[in-house]
PDB file of C-alpha atoms in Angstrom:
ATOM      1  CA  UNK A   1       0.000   0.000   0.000  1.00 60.00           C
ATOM      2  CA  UNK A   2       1.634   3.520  -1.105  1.00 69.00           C
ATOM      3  CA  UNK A   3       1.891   6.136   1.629  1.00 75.00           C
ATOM      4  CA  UNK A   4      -0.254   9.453   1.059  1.00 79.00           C
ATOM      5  CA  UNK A   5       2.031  12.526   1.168  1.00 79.00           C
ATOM      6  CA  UNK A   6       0.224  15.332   3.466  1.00 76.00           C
ATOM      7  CA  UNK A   7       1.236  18.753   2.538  1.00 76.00           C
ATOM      8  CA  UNK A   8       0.735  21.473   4.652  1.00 82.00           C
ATOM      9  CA  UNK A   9      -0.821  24.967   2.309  1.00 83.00           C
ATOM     10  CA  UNK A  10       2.160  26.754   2.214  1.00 82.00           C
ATOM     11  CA  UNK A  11       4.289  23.612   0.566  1.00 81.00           C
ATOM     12  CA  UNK A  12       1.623  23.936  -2.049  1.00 83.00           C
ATOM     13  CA  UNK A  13       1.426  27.464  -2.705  1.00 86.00           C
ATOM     14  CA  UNK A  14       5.224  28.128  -3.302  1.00 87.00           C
ATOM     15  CA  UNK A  15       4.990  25.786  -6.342  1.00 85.00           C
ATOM     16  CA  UNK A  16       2.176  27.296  -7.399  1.00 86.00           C
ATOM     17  CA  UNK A  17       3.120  30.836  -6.872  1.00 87.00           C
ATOM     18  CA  UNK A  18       6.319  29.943  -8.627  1.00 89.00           C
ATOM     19  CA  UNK A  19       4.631  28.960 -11.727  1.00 88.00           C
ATOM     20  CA  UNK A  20       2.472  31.325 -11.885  1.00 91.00           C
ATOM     21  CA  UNK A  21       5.023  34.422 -11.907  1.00 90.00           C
ATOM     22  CA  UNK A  22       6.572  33.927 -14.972  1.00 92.00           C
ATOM     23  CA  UNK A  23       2.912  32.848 -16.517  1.00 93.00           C
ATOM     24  CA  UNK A  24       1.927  35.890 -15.663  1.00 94.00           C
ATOM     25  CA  UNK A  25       4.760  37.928 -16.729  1.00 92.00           C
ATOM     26  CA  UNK A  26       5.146  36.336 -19.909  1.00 93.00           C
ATOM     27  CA  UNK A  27       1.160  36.740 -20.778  1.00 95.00           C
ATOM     28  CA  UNK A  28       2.023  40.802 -20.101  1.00 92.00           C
ATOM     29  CA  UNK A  29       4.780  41.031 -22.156  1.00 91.00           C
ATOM     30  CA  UNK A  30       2.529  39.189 -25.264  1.00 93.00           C
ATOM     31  CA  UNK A  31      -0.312  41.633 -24.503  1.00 93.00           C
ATOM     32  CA  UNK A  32       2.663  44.872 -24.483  1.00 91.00           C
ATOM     33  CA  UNK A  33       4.006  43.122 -27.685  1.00 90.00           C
ATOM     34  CA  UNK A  34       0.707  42.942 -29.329  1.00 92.00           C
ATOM     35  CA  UNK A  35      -0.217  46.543 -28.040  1.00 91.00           C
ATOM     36  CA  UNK A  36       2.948  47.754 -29.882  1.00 88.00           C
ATOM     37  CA  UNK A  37       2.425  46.161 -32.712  1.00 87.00           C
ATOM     38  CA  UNK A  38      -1.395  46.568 -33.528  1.00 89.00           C
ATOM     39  CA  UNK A  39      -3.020  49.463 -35.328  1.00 91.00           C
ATOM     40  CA  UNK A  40      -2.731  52.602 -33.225  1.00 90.00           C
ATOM     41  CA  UNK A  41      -6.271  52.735 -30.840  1.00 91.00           C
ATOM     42  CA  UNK A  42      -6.655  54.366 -27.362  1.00 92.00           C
ATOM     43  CA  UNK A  43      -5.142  51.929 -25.313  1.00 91.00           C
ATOM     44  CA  UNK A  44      -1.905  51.782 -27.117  1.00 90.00           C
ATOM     45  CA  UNK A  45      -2.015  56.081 -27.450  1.00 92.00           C
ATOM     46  CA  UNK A  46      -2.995  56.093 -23.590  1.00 94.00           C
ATOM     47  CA  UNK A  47      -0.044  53.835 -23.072  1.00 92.00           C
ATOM     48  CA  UNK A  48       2.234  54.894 -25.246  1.00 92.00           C
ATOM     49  CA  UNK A  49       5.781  55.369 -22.920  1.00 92.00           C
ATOM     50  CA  UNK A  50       5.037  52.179 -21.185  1.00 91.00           C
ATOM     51  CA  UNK A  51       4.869  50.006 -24.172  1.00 90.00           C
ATOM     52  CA  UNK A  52       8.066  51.331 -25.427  1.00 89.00           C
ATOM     53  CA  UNK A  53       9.878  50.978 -22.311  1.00 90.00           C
ATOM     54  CA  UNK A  54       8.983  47.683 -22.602  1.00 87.00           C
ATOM     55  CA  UNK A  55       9.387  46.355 -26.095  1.00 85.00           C
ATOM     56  CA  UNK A  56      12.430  48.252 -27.498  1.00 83.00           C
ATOM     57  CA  UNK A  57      15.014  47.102 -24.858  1.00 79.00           C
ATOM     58  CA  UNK A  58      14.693  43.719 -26.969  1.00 79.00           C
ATOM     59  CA  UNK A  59      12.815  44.142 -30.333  1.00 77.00           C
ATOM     60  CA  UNK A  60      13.861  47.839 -31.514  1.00 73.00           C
ATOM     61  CA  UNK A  61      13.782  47.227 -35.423  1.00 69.00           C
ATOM     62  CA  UNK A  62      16.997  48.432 -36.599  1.00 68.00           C
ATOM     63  CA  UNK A  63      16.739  48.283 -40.637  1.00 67.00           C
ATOM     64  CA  UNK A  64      20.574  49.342 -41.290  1.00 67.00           C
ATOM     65  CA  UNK A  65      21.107  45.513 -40.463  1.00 68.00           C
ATOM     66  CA  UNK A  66      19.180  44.968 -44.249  1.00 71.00           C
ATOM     67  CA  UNK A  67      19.797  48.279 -46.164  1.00 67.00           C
ATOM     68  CA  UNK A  68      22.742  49.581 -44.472  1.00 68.00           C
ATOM     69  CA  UNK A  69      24.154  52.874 -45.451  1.00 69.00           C
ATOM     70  CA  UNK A  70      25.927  53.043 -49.245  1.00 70.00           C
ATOM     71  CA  UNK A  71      29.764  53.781 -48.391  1.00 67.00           C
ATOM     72  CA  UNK A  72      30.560  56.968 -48.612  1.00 72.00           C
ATOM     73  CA  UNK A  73      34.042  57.349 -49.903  1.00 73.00           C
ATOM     74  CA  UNK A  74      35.848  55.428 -52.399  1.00 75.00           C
ATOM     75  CA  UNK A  75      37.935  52.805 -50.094  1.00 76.00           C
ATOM     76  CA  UNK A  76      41.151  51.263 -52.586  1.00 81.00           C
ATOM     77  CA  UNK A  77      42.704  48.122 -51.173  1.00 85.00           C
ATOM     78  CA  UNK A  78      46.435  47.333 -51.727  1.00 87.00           C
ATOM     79  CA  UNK A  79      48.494  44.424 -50.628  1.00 90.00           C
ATOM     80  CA  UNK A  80      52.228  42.681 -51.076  1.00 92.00           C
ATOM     81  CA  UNK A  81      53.708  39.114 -49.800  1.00 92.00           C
ATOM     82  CA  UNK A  82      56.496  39.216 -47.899  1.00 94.00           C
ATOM     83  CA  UNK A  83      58.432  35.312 -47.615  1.00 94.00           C
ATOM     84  CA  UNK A  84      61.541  33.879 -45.654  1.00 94.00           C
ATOM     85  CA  UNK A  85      63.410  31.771 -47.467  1.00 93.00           C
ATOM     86  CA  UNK A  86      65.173  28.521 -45.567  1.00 93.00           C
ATOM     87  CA  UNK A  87      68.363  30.341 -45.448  1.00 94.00           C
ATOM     88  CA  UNK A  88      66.826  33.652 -43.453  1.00 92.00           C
ATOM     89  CA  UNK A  89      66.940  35.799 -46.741  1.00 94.00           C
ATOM     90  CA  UNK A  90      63.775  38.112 -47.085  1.00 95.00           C
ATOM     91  CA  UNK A  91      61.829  38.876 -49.782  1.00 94.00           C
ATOM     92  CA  UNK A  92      59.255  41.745 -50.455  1.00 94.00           C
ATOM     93  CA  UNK A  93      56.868  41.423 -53.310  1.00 92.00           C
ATOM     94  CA  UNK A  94      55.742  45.056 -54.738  1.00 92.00           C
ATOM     95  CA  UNK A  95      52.374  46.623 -53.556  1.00 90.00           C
ATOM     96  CA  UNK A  96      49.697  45.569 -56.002  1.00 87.00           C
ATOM     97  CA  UNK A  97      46.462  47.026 -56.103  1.00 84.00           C
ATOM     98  CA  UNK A  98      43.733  44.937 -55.310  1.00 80.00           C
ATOM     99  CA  UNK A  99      40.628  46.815 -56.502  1.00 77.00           C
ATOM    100  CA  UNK A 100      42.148  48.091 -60.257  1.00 63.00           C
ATOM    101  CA  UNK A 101      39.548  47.718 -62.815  1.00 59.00           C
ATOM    102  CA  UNK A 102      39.632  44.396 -65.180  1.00 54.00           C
ATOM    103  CA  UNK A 103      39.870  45.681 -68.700  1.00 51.00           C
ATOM    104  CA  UNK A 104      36.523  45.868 -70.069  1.00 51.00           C
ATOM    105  CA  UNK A 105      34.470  45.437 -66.392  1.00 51.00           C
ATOM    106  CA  UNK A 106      32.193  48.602 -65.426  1.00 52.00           C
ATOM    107  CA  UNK A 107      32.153  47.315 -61.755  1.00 53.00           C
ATOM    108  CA  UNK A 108      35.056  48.958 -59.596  1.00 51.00           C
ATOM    109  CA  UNK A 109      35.544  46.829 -56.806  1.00 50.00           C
ATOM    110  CA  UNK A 110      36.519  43.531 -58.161  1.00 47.00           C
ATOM    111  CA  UNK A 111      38.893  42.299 -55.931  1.00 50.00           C
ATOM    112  CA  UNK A 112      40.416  40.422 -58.421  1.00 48.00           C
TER     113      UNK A 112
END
């Protein structure tokens, strides 16, 4: 025969206390989420500073992460090799420019 576990009420209101916090919390920050992004109405107007206190710590849209800003100056990219031969001797390759123009390409960055 299994033994019956008594509990006394407050063993079985911190479990359900504990579950019920974040519950809770998370159903609020659906409704704020939803209030931010439905059509404008009174609630959202009324509420206005709230909502964005609590929805742009975490979902700001930032659209330079998809359209970021064109460059604005013309950036030219050189490079040269530089090796050590087994005996010690260095050698150092010119400076060659990697974004020439290819003859005939309209593009101007081609690092070919």
């Amino acid at each position: 025969m299994a033994a019956v576990r008594v509990r006394s009420e407050p063993a079985r209101a911190v479990p359900t206390f504990a579950g019920a916090g974040p519950a809770v919390g998370t159903l609020a920050l659906l409704a704020a989420l939803f209030l931010r992004a439905a059509p404008e109405n009174s609630v959202s107007r009324a509420y206005r500073a709230q909502l964005d206190a609590v929805v742009h710590p975490e979902f700001e849209q930032n659209w330079r992460l998809f359209a970021p800003d064109p460059p604005q100056r013309e950036v030219m990219v050189a490079a040269r090799v530089q090796t050590v031969a087994d005996d010690g001797r260095v050698t150092t390759q010119e400076w060659a420019s990697r974004s020439r123009r290819r003859a005939g390409d309209r593009r101007t960055r081609c690092w070919c």
